[in-house]
Short mmCIF file of C-alpha atoms and ligand atoms in Angstrom, two decimals:
data_model
loop_
_atom_site.label_atom_id
_atom_site.label_comp_id
_atom_site.label_asym_id
_atom_site.label_seq_id
_atom_site.Cartn_x
_atom_site.Cartn_y
_atom_site.Cartn_z
CA MET A 1 17.08 -20.67 22.07
CA MET A 2 15.63 -17.87 19.99
CA THR A 3 13.91 -20.37 17.71
CA ALA A 4 12.32 -22.29 20.54
CA GLN A 5 11.06 -19.15 22.22
CA ALA A 6 9.97 -17.47 19.04
CA SER A 7 7.98 -20.50 17.97
CA LYS A 8 5.55 -20.06 20.86
CA SER A 9 2.25 -18.69 19.66
CA VAL A 10 -1.08 -17.57 21.00
CA THR A 11 -2.37 -21.09 20.64
CA ASP A 12 0.17 -22.81 22.90
CA ILE A 13 -0.13 -20.63 25.94
CA GLU A 14 1.28 -22.32 29.03
CA GLU A 15 -0.68 -22.58 32.23
CA ILE A 16 0.54 -19.76 34.46
CA ASP A 17 -1.08 -17.68 37.15
CA PRO A 18 -2.50 -14.61 35.43
CA ASP A 19 -1.13 -11.25 36.59
CA ALA A 20 -3.62 -8.76 38.00
CA PRO A 21 -4.40 -5.83 35.67
CA ILE A 22 -2.30 -2.67 36.18
CA PHE A 23 -5.58 -0.76 36.26
CA ASP A 24 -8.31 -2.86 37.85
CA PRO A 25 -11.39 -2.34 35.61
CA GLN A 26 -13.77 -1.88 38.53
CA ALA A 27 -11.55 0.46 40.53
CA PHE A 28 -10.75 2.58 37.46
CA ARG A 29 -14.28 2.41 36.04
CA LEU A 30 -13.42 0.71 32.75
CA ASN A 31 -16.29 -0.91 30.89
CA ASP A 32 -16.42 -4.59 29.92
CA GLU A 33 -15.31 -3.97 26.35
CA GLN A 34 -12.28 -1.98 27.49
CA ALA A 35 -11.43 -4.60 30.10
CA SER A 36 -11.64 -7.36 27.52
CA ILE A 37 -9.29 -5.65 25.01
CA ILE A 38 -6.81 -4.82 27.77
CA ALA A 39 -6.98 -8.39 29.10
CA THR A 40 -6.12 -9.72 25.62
CA ALA A 41 -2.99 -7.54 25.59
CA ARG A 42 -2.00 -8.57 29.11
CA GLU A 43 -2.49 -12.29 28.49
CA LEU A 44 -0.47 -12.20 25.29
CA GLY A 45 2.24 -10.19 27.04
CA GLN A 46 2.48 -12.44 30.05
CA THR A 47 2.13 -15.83 28.40
CA VAL A 48 4.01 -15.26 25.14
CA PHE A 49 5.95 -11.97 24.87
CA ALA A 50 7.64 -12.18 28.28
CA GLY A 51 9.36 -15.43 27.26
CA ARG A 52 10.70 -13.96 24.03
CA ALA A 53 11.83 -10.57 25.32
CA ALA A 54 15.36 -11.57 26.43
CA ALA A 55 16.30 -12.91 23.01
CA TYR A 56 15.03 -9.83 21.15
CA ASP A 57 17.01 -7.68 23.56
CA ARG A 58 20.18 -9.76 23.39
CA ASP A 59 20.21 -9.88 19.59
CA ALA A 60 18.75 -6.37 19.03
CA LYS A 61 16.20 -8.20 16.87
CA PHE A 62 12.79 -6.90 15.89
CA PRO A 63 9.91 -8.82 17.57
CA THR A 64 8.38 -10.05 14.30
CA GLU A 65 6.77 -13.09 15.95
CA ASN A 66 4.99 -10.84 18.47
CA TYR A 67 3.57 -8.79 15.61
CA ARG A 68 2.16 -11.93 13.99
CA ASP A 69 0.51 -12.84 17.28
CA MET A 70 -0.85 -9.32 17.72
CA HIS A 71 -2.34 -9.49 14.24
CA ARG A 72 -4.05 -12.79 15.06
CA ALA A 73 -5.41 -11.30 18.29
CA GLY A 74 -6.75 -8.23 16.46
CA LEU A 75 -4.36 -5.91 18.28
CA LEU A 76 -2.75 -4.43 15.16
CA GLY A 77 -6.17 -2.91 14.54
CA ILE A 78 -6.85 -1.93 18.14
CA ALA A 79 -7.54 1.73 17.30
CA ILE A 80 -9.06 1.14 13.87
CA PRO A 81 -12.79 2.02 13.91
CA LYS A 82 -15.09 -1.00 14.06
CA LYS A 83 -16.69 -0.14 10.75
CA HIS A 84 -13.26 -0.72 9.19
CA GLY A 85 -12.82 -4.09 10.91
CA GLY A 86 -10.76 -2.93 13.90
CA LEU A 87 -11.43 -3.18 17.64
CA GLY A 88 -12.45 0.50 17.78
CA ALA A 89 -10.59 1.16 21.03
CA ASP A 90 -10.43 4.74 22.27
CA TYR A 91 -7.25 6.50 23.40
CA GLN A 92 -7.59 5.46 27.03
CA THR A 93 -8.15 1.78 26.18
CA TYR A 94 -5.20 1.72 23.80
CA ALA A 95 -2.92 3.42 26.33
CA ILE A 96 -3.72 0.92 29.10
CA ALA A 97 -3.38 -2.04 26.71
CA ALA A 98 0.04 -0.71 25.64
CA ALA A 99 1.09 -0.42 29.28
CA GLU A 100 0.18 -4.09 29.75
CA ILE A 101 2.38 -5.07 26.78
CA GLY A 102 5.23 -2.84 28.05
CA ARG A 103 5.13 -4.71 31.34
CA TYR A 104 6.46 -7.79 29.53
CA CYS A 105 8.35 -6.46 26.51
CA GLY A 106 9.28 -2.79 26.27
CA ALA A 107 10.45 -2.94 22.66
CA THR A 108 7.20 -4.52 21.50
CA ALA A 109 5.09 -1.92 23.29
CA LEU A 110 7.16 1.01 22.05
CA THR A 111 7.15 -0.09 18.42
CA TRP A 112 3.48 -1.04 18.65
CA ASN A 113 2.89 2.57 19.65
CA MET A 114 4.41 3.83 16.38
CA HIS A 115 2.15 1.42 14.49
CA VAL A 116 -1.01 2.20 16.46
CA CYS A 117 -0.49 5.97 16.16
CA SER A 118 -0.80 5.63 12.40
CA THR A 119 -4.36 4.45 13.00
CA LEU A 120 -5.18 6.52 16.09
CA TRP A 121 -4.06 9.81 14.55
CA SER A 122 -5.78 9.10 11.24
CA GLY A 123 -8.79 7.67 13.11
CA ALA A 124 -10.32 8.94 16.36
CA LEU A 125 -8.01 11.95 16.53
CA ALA A 126 -8.71 13.10 12.96
CA ASP A 127 -12.45 12.64 13.60
CA ASP A 128 -12.11 15.25 16.36
CA LEU A 129 -10.56 17.87 14.06
CA ASP A 130 -12.00 20.34 11.54
CA MET A 131 -12.27 19.31 7.89
CA ASP A 132 -14.75 20.33 5.23
CA ALA A 133 -17.12 17.59 4.03
CA ALA A 134 -15.22 16.84 0.82
CA THR A 135 -11.86 16.55 2.63
CA ARG A 136 -13.41 14.29 5.26
CA ALA A 137 -14.93 12.05 2.60
CA GLU A 138 -11.57 11.80 0.82
CA HIS A 139 -9.82 11.05 4.12
CA GLU A 140 -12.38 8.34 4.86
CA ARG A 141 -11.70 6.72 1.49
CA ARG A 142 -7.93 6.87 1.90
CA ARG A 143 -7.73 5.62 5.46
CA ALA A 144 -9.93 2.65 4.55
CA VAL A 145 -7.08 1.47 2.30
CA HIS A 146 -4.54 1.64 5.15
CA TYR A 147 -6.91 0.00 7.62
CA LYS A 148 -7.74 -2.89 5.27
CA ARG A 149 -4.05 -3.68 4.83
CA ILE A 150 -3.58 -3.79 8.57
CA VAL A 151 -6.71 -5.77 9.45
CA ASP A 152 -6.59 -8.23 6.53
CA ASP A 153 -2.88 -8.61 5.84
CA GLY A 154 -1.24 -7.68 9.14
CA ALA A 155 0.60 -4.73 7.56
CA VAL A 156 2.83 -2.93 10.06
CA TYR A 157 3.32 0.85 10.05
CA SER A 158 6.10 2.85 11.67
CA GLN A 159 6.32 6.54 12.49
CA PRO A 160 9.68 8.15 11.77
CA PHE A 161 9.69 11.87 12.53
CA SER A 162 13.05 12.46 14.30
CA GLU A 163 15.69 14.06 12.11
CA GLY A 164 18.43 15.10 14.52
CA GLY A 165 17.54 18.81 14.25
CA ALA A 166 14.90 20.95 15.96
CA ALA A 167 11.94 19.64 13.91
CA ALA A 168 10.98 16.67 16.09
CA ALA A 169 10.79 18.95 19.13
CA GLY A 170 8.23 21.00 17.18
CA GLY A 171 10.48 24.05 16.69
CA VAL A 172 10.84 24.17 12.91
CA ALA A 173 9.47 22.49 9.79
CA PHE A 174 10.59 18.92 9.06
CA GLY A 175 13.67 18.84 6.82
CA THR A 176 12.32 15.82 4.95
CA GLU A 177 10.55 17.33 1.96
CA ALA A 178 7.65 16.21 -0.23
CA LYS A 179 7.55 17.97 -3.58
CA PRO A 180 4.08 17.85 -5.18
CA VAL A 181 4.08 16.16 -8.61
CA LYS A 182 1.31 14.73 -10.78
CA GLY A 183 -0.54 12.05 -8.77
CA GLY A 184 1.51 12.40 -5.60
CA TRP A 185 4.81 13.60 -4.19
CA ILE A 186 8.55 13.06 -4.50
CA VAL A 187 10.06 12.62 -1.04
CA ASN A 188 13.68 13.38 -0.10
CA GLY A 189 15.24 13.40 3.34
CA LYS A 190 16.53 11.46 6.30
CA LYS A 191 15.03 10.16 9.57
CA ILE A 192 17.11 9.05 12.54
CA PHE A 193 16.06 6.62 15.28
CA ALA A 194 13.37 5.26 12.99
CA SER A 195 11.99 2.32 14.98
CA LEU A 196 10.90 -0.70 12.91
CA SER A 197 13.44 0.16 10.21
CA GLY A 198 13.62 -2.73 7.78
CA HIS A 199 10.63 -4.37 9.47
CA ALA A 200 7.63 -2.11 8.91
CA ASP A 201 5.68 -2.51 5.68
CA TYR A 202 4.97 1.25 5.57
CA TYR A 203 6.97 4.14 7.01
CA GLY A 204 4.55 6.87 8.22
CA VAL A 205 6.85 9.78 7.44
CA LEU A 206 6.29 13.31 8.75
CA CYS A 207 7.57 15.71 6.11
CA THR A 208 7.08 19.20 4.74
CA GLU A 209 5.17 19.74 1.50
CA ILE A 210 7.17 22.28 -0.40
CA ALA A 211 6.63 23.40 -3.97
CA GLU A 212 9.41 24.94 -6.11
CA GLY A 213 10.48 28.30 -4.63
CA GLU A 214 8.29 27.96 -1.49
CA LYS A 215 9.58 28.44 2.09
CA ALA A 216 9.26 25.48 4.45
CA SER A 217 6.47 25.90 6.99
CA ARG A 218 5.25 23.67 9.82
CA ARG A 219 1.70 24.37 8.59
CA ASN A 220 2.49 22.32 5.49
CA THR A 221 3.46 19.16 7.35
CA LEU A 222 2.31 15.99 5.60
CA TYR A 223 1.98 12.54 7.11
CA LEU A 224 2.65 10.03 4.33
CA ALA A 225 2.80 6.22 4.43
CA LEU A 226 5.72 5.27 2.20
CA PRO A 227 5.80 1.59 1.17
CA ALA A 228 8.99 0.15 2.64
CA ASN A 229 9.89 -1.44 -0.70
CA ALA A 230 9.53 1.79 -2.72
CA ASP A 231 12.47 2.72 -4.94
CA GLY A 232 14.79 5.22 -3.24
CA ILE A 233 14.33 4.09 0.38
CA SER A 234 17.31 2.70 2.24
CA VAL A 235 18.01 1.68 5.82
CA VAL A 236 21.52 2.52 6.98
CA GLY A 237 23.65 2.45 10.12
CA ASP A 238 23.85 -0.14 12.84
CA TRP A 239 21.73 -0.51 15.96
CA ASP A 240 23.49 -1.46 19.17
CA PRO A 241 22.01 0.76 21.91
CA LEU A 242 21.76 0.61 25.70
CA GLY A 243 18.09 -0.32 25.81
CA MET A 244 14.96 -0.80 23.71
CA ARG A 245 17.18 -2.91 21.51
CA GLY A 246 14.34 -4.77 19.82
CA THR A 247 12.98 -1.52 18.36
CA VAL A 248 15.66 -1.58 15.61
CA SER A 249 15.63 2.23 15.34
CA ARG A 250 18.08 2.74 12.48
CA THR A 251 18.43 5.57 9.96
CA LEU A 252 16.10 5.87 6.97
CA LEU A 253 17.14 7.66 3.79
CA PHE A 254 14.69 8.83 1.13
CA LYS A 255 16.10 9.68 -2.30
CA ASP A 256 13.53 10.81 -4.87
CA VAL A 257 10.88 8.43 -3.55
CA PHE A 258 7.63 8.75 -5.46
CA VAL A 259 4.55 8.27 -3.36
CA ALA A 260 0.95 8.42 -4.59
CA GLU A 261 -1.73 10.74 -3.15
CA ASP A 262 -3.48 7.82 -1.45
CA ALA A 263 -0.44 7.48 0.82
CA ALA A 264 -1.58 10.46 2.90
CA LEU A 265 -2.52 9.34 6.42
CA MET A 266 -3.96 12.79 7.11
CA PRO A 267 -5.22 15.46 4.70
CA ARG A 268 -3.20 18.63 4.14
CA GLY A 269 -3.04 20.86 7.21
CA VAL A 270 -4.55 18.29 9.57
CA TYR A 271 -1.28 17.19 11.22
CA PHE A 272 -0.50 20.82 12.07
CA GLN A 273 -4.02 21.28 13.42
CA ALA A 274 -3.62 18.11 15.49
CA ALA A 275 -0.28 19.25 16.94
CA MET A 276 -1.90 22.56 17.97
CA ARG A 277 -5.27 21.27 19.20
CA TRP A 278 -4.74 17.65 20.27
CA PRO A 279 -1.51 17.74 22.34
CA HIS A 280 -2.13 14.36 23.98
CA MET A 281 -1.15 12.84 20.62
CA PHE A 282 2.43 13.17 21.90
CA LEU A 283 1.71 11.38 25.18
CA THR A 284 1.37 7.98 23.50
CA LEU A 285 5.02 7.00 24.06
CA SER A 286 4.41 6.93 27.81
CA PRO A 287 2.27 3.76 28.20
CA THR A 288 5.29 1.54 27.55
CA TYR A 289 7.03 3.10 30.56
CA ILE A 290 4.02 2.67 32.85
CA GLY A 291 4.30 -1.01 31.96
CA LEU A 292 8.03 -1.08 32.67
CA ALA A 293 7.44 0.57 36.07
CA GLN A 294 4.83 -2.07 36.91
CA GLY A 295 7.18 -4.80 35.66
CA ALA A 296 10.01 -3.63 37.94
CA TYR A 297 7.64 -3.52 40.90
CA ASP A 298 6.13 -6.96 40.16
CA PHE A 299 9.61 -8.45 39.85
CA THR A 300 10.75 -6.98 43.17
CA VAL A 301 7.78 -8.30 45.11
CA ARG A 302 8.18 -11.79 43.64
CA TYR A 303 11.94 -11.78 44.12
CA LEU A 304 11.74 -10.77 47.77
CA ARG A 305 9.07 -13.43 48.31
CA GLY A 306 11.46 -16.02 46.79
CA GLU A 307 9.07 -16.70 43.90
CA VAL A 308 11.05 -15.69 40.77
CA PRO A 309 11.63 -18.75 38.57
CA GLY A 310 15.32 -19.43 37.98
CA THR A 311 16.41 -18.06 41.37
CA PRO A 312 16.83 -19.97 44.63
CA PRO A 313 13.56 -19.88 46.59
CA VAL A 314 15.14 -17.70 49.27
CA LYS A 315 12.89 -15.11 50.90
CA ARG A 316 14.26 -11.64 51.67
CA ARG A 317 11.01 -9.98 52.60
CA MET A 318 11.58 -10.10 56.38
CA TYR A 319 14.22 -7.34 56.35
CA PRO A 320 12.80 -3.91 57.26
CA THR A 321 14.99 -2.16 54.66
CA LYS A 322 13.45 -4.33 51.93
CA GLN A 323 9.96 -3.57 53.19
CA ILE A 324 10.65 0.17 53.19
CA ALA A 325 12.07 0.03 49.65
CA VAL A 326 9.00 -1.85 48.41
CA ALA A 327 6.78 0.70 50.14
CA GLN A 328 8.65 3.52 48.39
CA MET A 329 8.29 1.75 45.04
CA GLN A 330 4.59 1.15 45.59
CA ILE A 331 4.00 4.81 46.51
CA LYS A 332 5.91 6.00 43.45
CA LEU A 333 4.04 3.57 41.20
CA GLU A 334 0.63 4.65 42.49
CA GLN A 335 1.58 8.33 42.08
CA ILE A 336 2.64 7.78 38.48
CA LYS A 337 -0.41 5.66 37.71
CA ALA A 338 -2.78 8.25 39.18
CA ILE A 339 -1.54 11.25 37.22
CA TRP A 340 -1.09 9.21 34.07
CA PHE A 341 -4.58 7.68 34.24
CA GLN A 342 -6.08 11.13 34.67
CA ALA A 343 -4.07 12.50 31.73
CA ILE A 344 -4.97 9.68 29.31
CA THR A 345 -8.62 10.05 30.33
CA GLU A 346 -8.52 13.74 29.40
CA ALA A 347 -7.13 13.25 25.87
CA ARG A 348 -9.32 15.21 23.45
CA ALA A 349 -9.33 18.24 21.15
CA ASN A 350 -8.82 21.64 22.78
CA PRO A 351 -7.91 20.55 26.31
CA SER A 352 -7.74 23.23 28.99
CA LYS A 353 -4.39 24.74 30.00
CA GLU A 354 -4.53 22.74 33.23
CA GLN A 355 -5.05 19.51 31.28
CA VAL A 356 -2.11 20.25 28.98
CA LEU A 357 0.19 20.96 31.93
CA ARG A 358 -1.04 17.72 33.51
CA ALA A 359 -0.24 15.81 30.30
CA TYR A 360 3.36 17.10 30.38
CA ALA A 361 3.58 16.24 34.07
CA ALA A 362 2.22 12.74 33.39
CA GLN A 363 4.75 12.18 30.61
CA TYR A 364 7.59 13.39 32.83
CA SER A 365 6.39 11.25 35.74
CA ALA A 366 6.10 8.09 33.63
CA MET A 367 9.40 8.51 31.79
CA GLU A 368 11.53 9.45 34.78
CA GLY A 369 9.54 7.44 37.32
CA ALA A 370 9.85 4.12 35.51
CA ASN A 371 13.62 4.32 35.66
CA GLU A 372 13.57 5.48 39.29
CA ILE A 373 11.51 2.43 40.22
CA ALA A 374 13.78 0.13 38.20
CA THR A 375 16.85 1.65 39.89
CA LEU A 376 15.37 1.08 43.32
CA ALA A 377 14.38 -2.45 42.30
CA ILE A 378 17.97 -3.33 41.41
CA ARG A 379 19.36 -1.88 44.63
CA THR A 380 16.73 -3.67 46.68
CA CYS A 381 16.88 -7.08 45.04
CA GLY A 382 20.68 -7.08 44.88
CA GLY A 383 23.38 -8.49 42.64
CA GLN A 384 21.72 -11.71 41.54
CA ALA A 385 18.72 -9.74 40.27
CA MET A 386 20.77 -7.86 37.70
CA LEU A 387 21.91 -10.96 35.85
CA LYS A 388 20.85 -11.07 32.22
CA SER A 389 18.98 -14.30 32.86
CA LEU A 390 16.34 -12.21 34.67
CA PRO A 391 14.21 -9.38 33.20
CA LEU A 392 15.06 -6.64 35.72
CA GLU A 393 18.29 -5.40 34.15
CA ARG A 394 16.53 -5.18 30.77
CA ILE A 395 13.69 -3.19 32.36
CA TYR A 396 16.32 -0.90 33.88
CA ARG A 397 18.02 -0.28 30.52
CA ASP A 398 14.76 0.03 28.56
CA SER A 399 13.31 2.48 31.07
CA ARG A 400 16.40 4.73 30.87
CA CYS A 401 15.46 5.61 27.26
CA GLY A 402 12.02 7.03 28.02
CA SER A 403 13.04 10.54 28.95
CA LEU A 404 14.87 10.95 25.60
CA MET A 405 11.79 10.57 23.44
CA LEU A 406 10.93 13.66 21.43
CA PRO A 407 8.89 15.77 21.24
CA TRP A 408 8.18 15.46 24.97
CA THR A 409 11.57 14.61 26.44
CA ALA A 410 11.81 15.03 30.21
CA GLU A 411 13.76 18.25 29.71
CA LEU A 412 11.27 19.67 27.23
CA CYS A 413 8.39 18.82 29.58
CA LEU A 414 10.11 20.80 32.33
CA ASP A 415 10.70 23.69 29.91
CA ARG A 416 7.09 23.72 28.78
CA ILE A 417 5.54 23.37 32.24
CA GLY A 418 7.69 26.19 33.62
CA ARG A 419 7.04 28.53 30.71
CA GLU A 420 3.36 27.79 30.21
CA ALA A 421 2.62 27.99 33.94
CA LEU A 422 4.23 31.43 34.16
CA TYR A 423 3.18 32.99 30.85
CA GLU A 424 -0.24 33.18 29.20
CA THR A 425 -0.36 32.91 25.39
CA GLY A 426 1.20 35.99 23.81
CA GLU A 427 2.68 37.34 27.07
CA SER A 428 6.29 38.49 27.23
CA ASP A 429 8.47 40.61 29.52
CA ASP A 430 9.47 43.11 26.82
C1 LIG B 1 14.67 3.49 21.60
C2 LIG B 1 14.30 4.68 20.81
C3 LIG B 1 13.35 4.57 19.81
C4 LIG B 1 12.98 5.68 19.06
N1 LIG B 1 12.05 5.55 18.07
C5 LIG B 1 11.71 6.62 17.31
C6 LIG B 1 10.78 6.52 16.24
O1 LIG B 1 10.23 5.46 15.96
N2 LIG B 1 10.49 7.60 15.52
C7 LIG B 1 11.08 8.79 15.78
O2 LIG B 1 10.77 9.72 15.09
N3 LIG B 1 11.98 8.93 16.76
C8 LIG B 1 12.30 7.87 17.53
N4 LIG B 1 13.23 8.00 18.54
C9 LIG B 1 13.94 9.27 18.65
C10 LIG B 1 13.61 10.13 19.82
O3 LIG B 1 12.28 10.57 19.81
C11 LIG B 1 14.52 11.33 19.76
O4 LIG B 1 14.34 12.01 18.56
C12 LIG B 1 15.97 10.99 19.86
O5 LIG B 1 16.23 10.25 21.01
C13 LIG B 1 16.62 12.34 19.91
O6 LIG B 1 17.96 12.23 19.82
P1 LIG B 1 18.84 13.35 20.51
O7 LIG B 1 18.72 13.21 21.98
O8 LIG B 1 20.16 13.21 19.88
O9 LIG B 1 18.09 14.69 20.06
P2 LIG B 1 18.45 16.18 20.26
O10 LIG B 1 17.42 16.94 19.48
O11 LIG B 1 19.89 16.40 19.98
O12 LIG B 1 18.18 16.46 21.77
C14 LIG B 1 19.11 16.25 22.80
C15 LIG B 1 18.45 16.62 24.10
O13 LIG B 1 18.33 18.06 24.10
C16 LIG B 1 17.06 18.44 24.55
N5 LIG B 1 16.40 19.31 23.57
C17 LIG B 1 16.13 19.08 22.28
N6 LIG B 1 15.50 20.14 21.73
C18 LIG B 1 15.39 21.05 22.69
C19 LIG B 1 14.82 22.35 22.76
N7 LIG B 1 14.24 22.92 21.68
N8 LIG B 1 14.87 23.01 23.94
C20 LIG B 1 15.44 22.45 25.03
N9 LIG B 1 15.98 21.23 25.03
C21 LIG B 1 15.95 20.54 23.89
C22 LIG B 1 16.23 17.22 24.76
O14 LIG B 1 15.98 17.01 26.13
C23 LIG B 1 17.04 16.05 24.21
O15 LIG B 1 16.99 14.94 25.09
C24 LIG B 1 13.60 6.92 19.31
C25 LIG B 1 14.57 7.04 20.32
C26 LIG B 1 14.93 5.94 21.06
C27 LIG B 1 15.95 6.10 22.14
#
């Protein structure tokens, strides 16, 4: 079954009724170029990825075939500047396109986010930050190498930063260390929940540059693309989780891995500057969950109308309780979409305090809301709808994982909103 499904490609798209966009371009004032990129993602998701998603989930298998199709469609380079051969999409366009993919395959959207961030953070985001002319020129030269690999060869990048300690939440320096040596660095450390393990061509590792005798500091965070086949890298542990099974988020070990200077995805000090001045960089895990929320809603409407393939064409829409549940889901979905759309539209350097609080609130709303909608969908559609032959139970499991994603877990968003709403910078009660 896997082989038959996986062999589908962009070129043998079946005739199916296209889904309406999650964000109608006219209503949400998206231009034609944005609408076209987002439509490419939606069409690929609906016509190809949706059919493969169950097998990736069942086997906890990485969606390699989807990545090949995304390369062909130009989507691996969605956020790569046009002058480097990419689609040149801005943050908002990428986020909405990722939501469209998440609607059909959560694991593909979530892993695609790790890949795209390698280009978004080194691209549009870095362009918004301070660098002297020489550093910027060097960065331009280096990122061209990464971008060429992606655009020409379909290279896939991942983004392992979680380590199991306080570093991924932003509290302390990363424990993975890069010791400067002639021509590059020697990297040692460990990353947990590293999506795309064993499948990415480059691991975009967040680590701390630390010379002999120096103390680790968050200011010295480096963002290095380690070739997956470099000596000293190993993938360990199994991967059999509740949801997002296709992400293959295993443990990565680095033992004396040499990496050359050109591996830097950002110049020294720029990641730290980004984390301080461009907080929306951490909101990019949320689009997947907007897509899952839409997917749960779409399923429910079709199911109650008796239109879901593989189920008896029995309508349930005439019951008032079903109508009320759908109304509640639609209200929740529109609430999440509204705050999230506003937040992704505000992504830029030096956002106001209000915009930062809104970004946390949008993340919280998307991550918790997607699972609330999926929960309601299961209760409303009933027992037959949670069979593994249908996508709803997968959406339910995938959406449960959203609020665990560091650095902006649901709990940390609550912590930050409460603290930052009540205290101005530097204020204390002492
Ligand atoms: C499907 C999936 C894919 C993932 N892919 C990646 C990936 O590609 N790259 C990557 O780097 N990570 C990835 N992660 C990891 C993710 O971002 C988290 O790091 C991981 O889920 C954290 O594990 P934990 O809950 O054991 O962390 P812990 O740090 O033990 O946190 C436990 C809980 O405590 C709370 N908490 C943590 N720190 C604080 C604090 N300072 N104050 C208050 N509360 C706190 C949080 O709410 C958190 O949920 C992935 C996770 C999942 C589930």
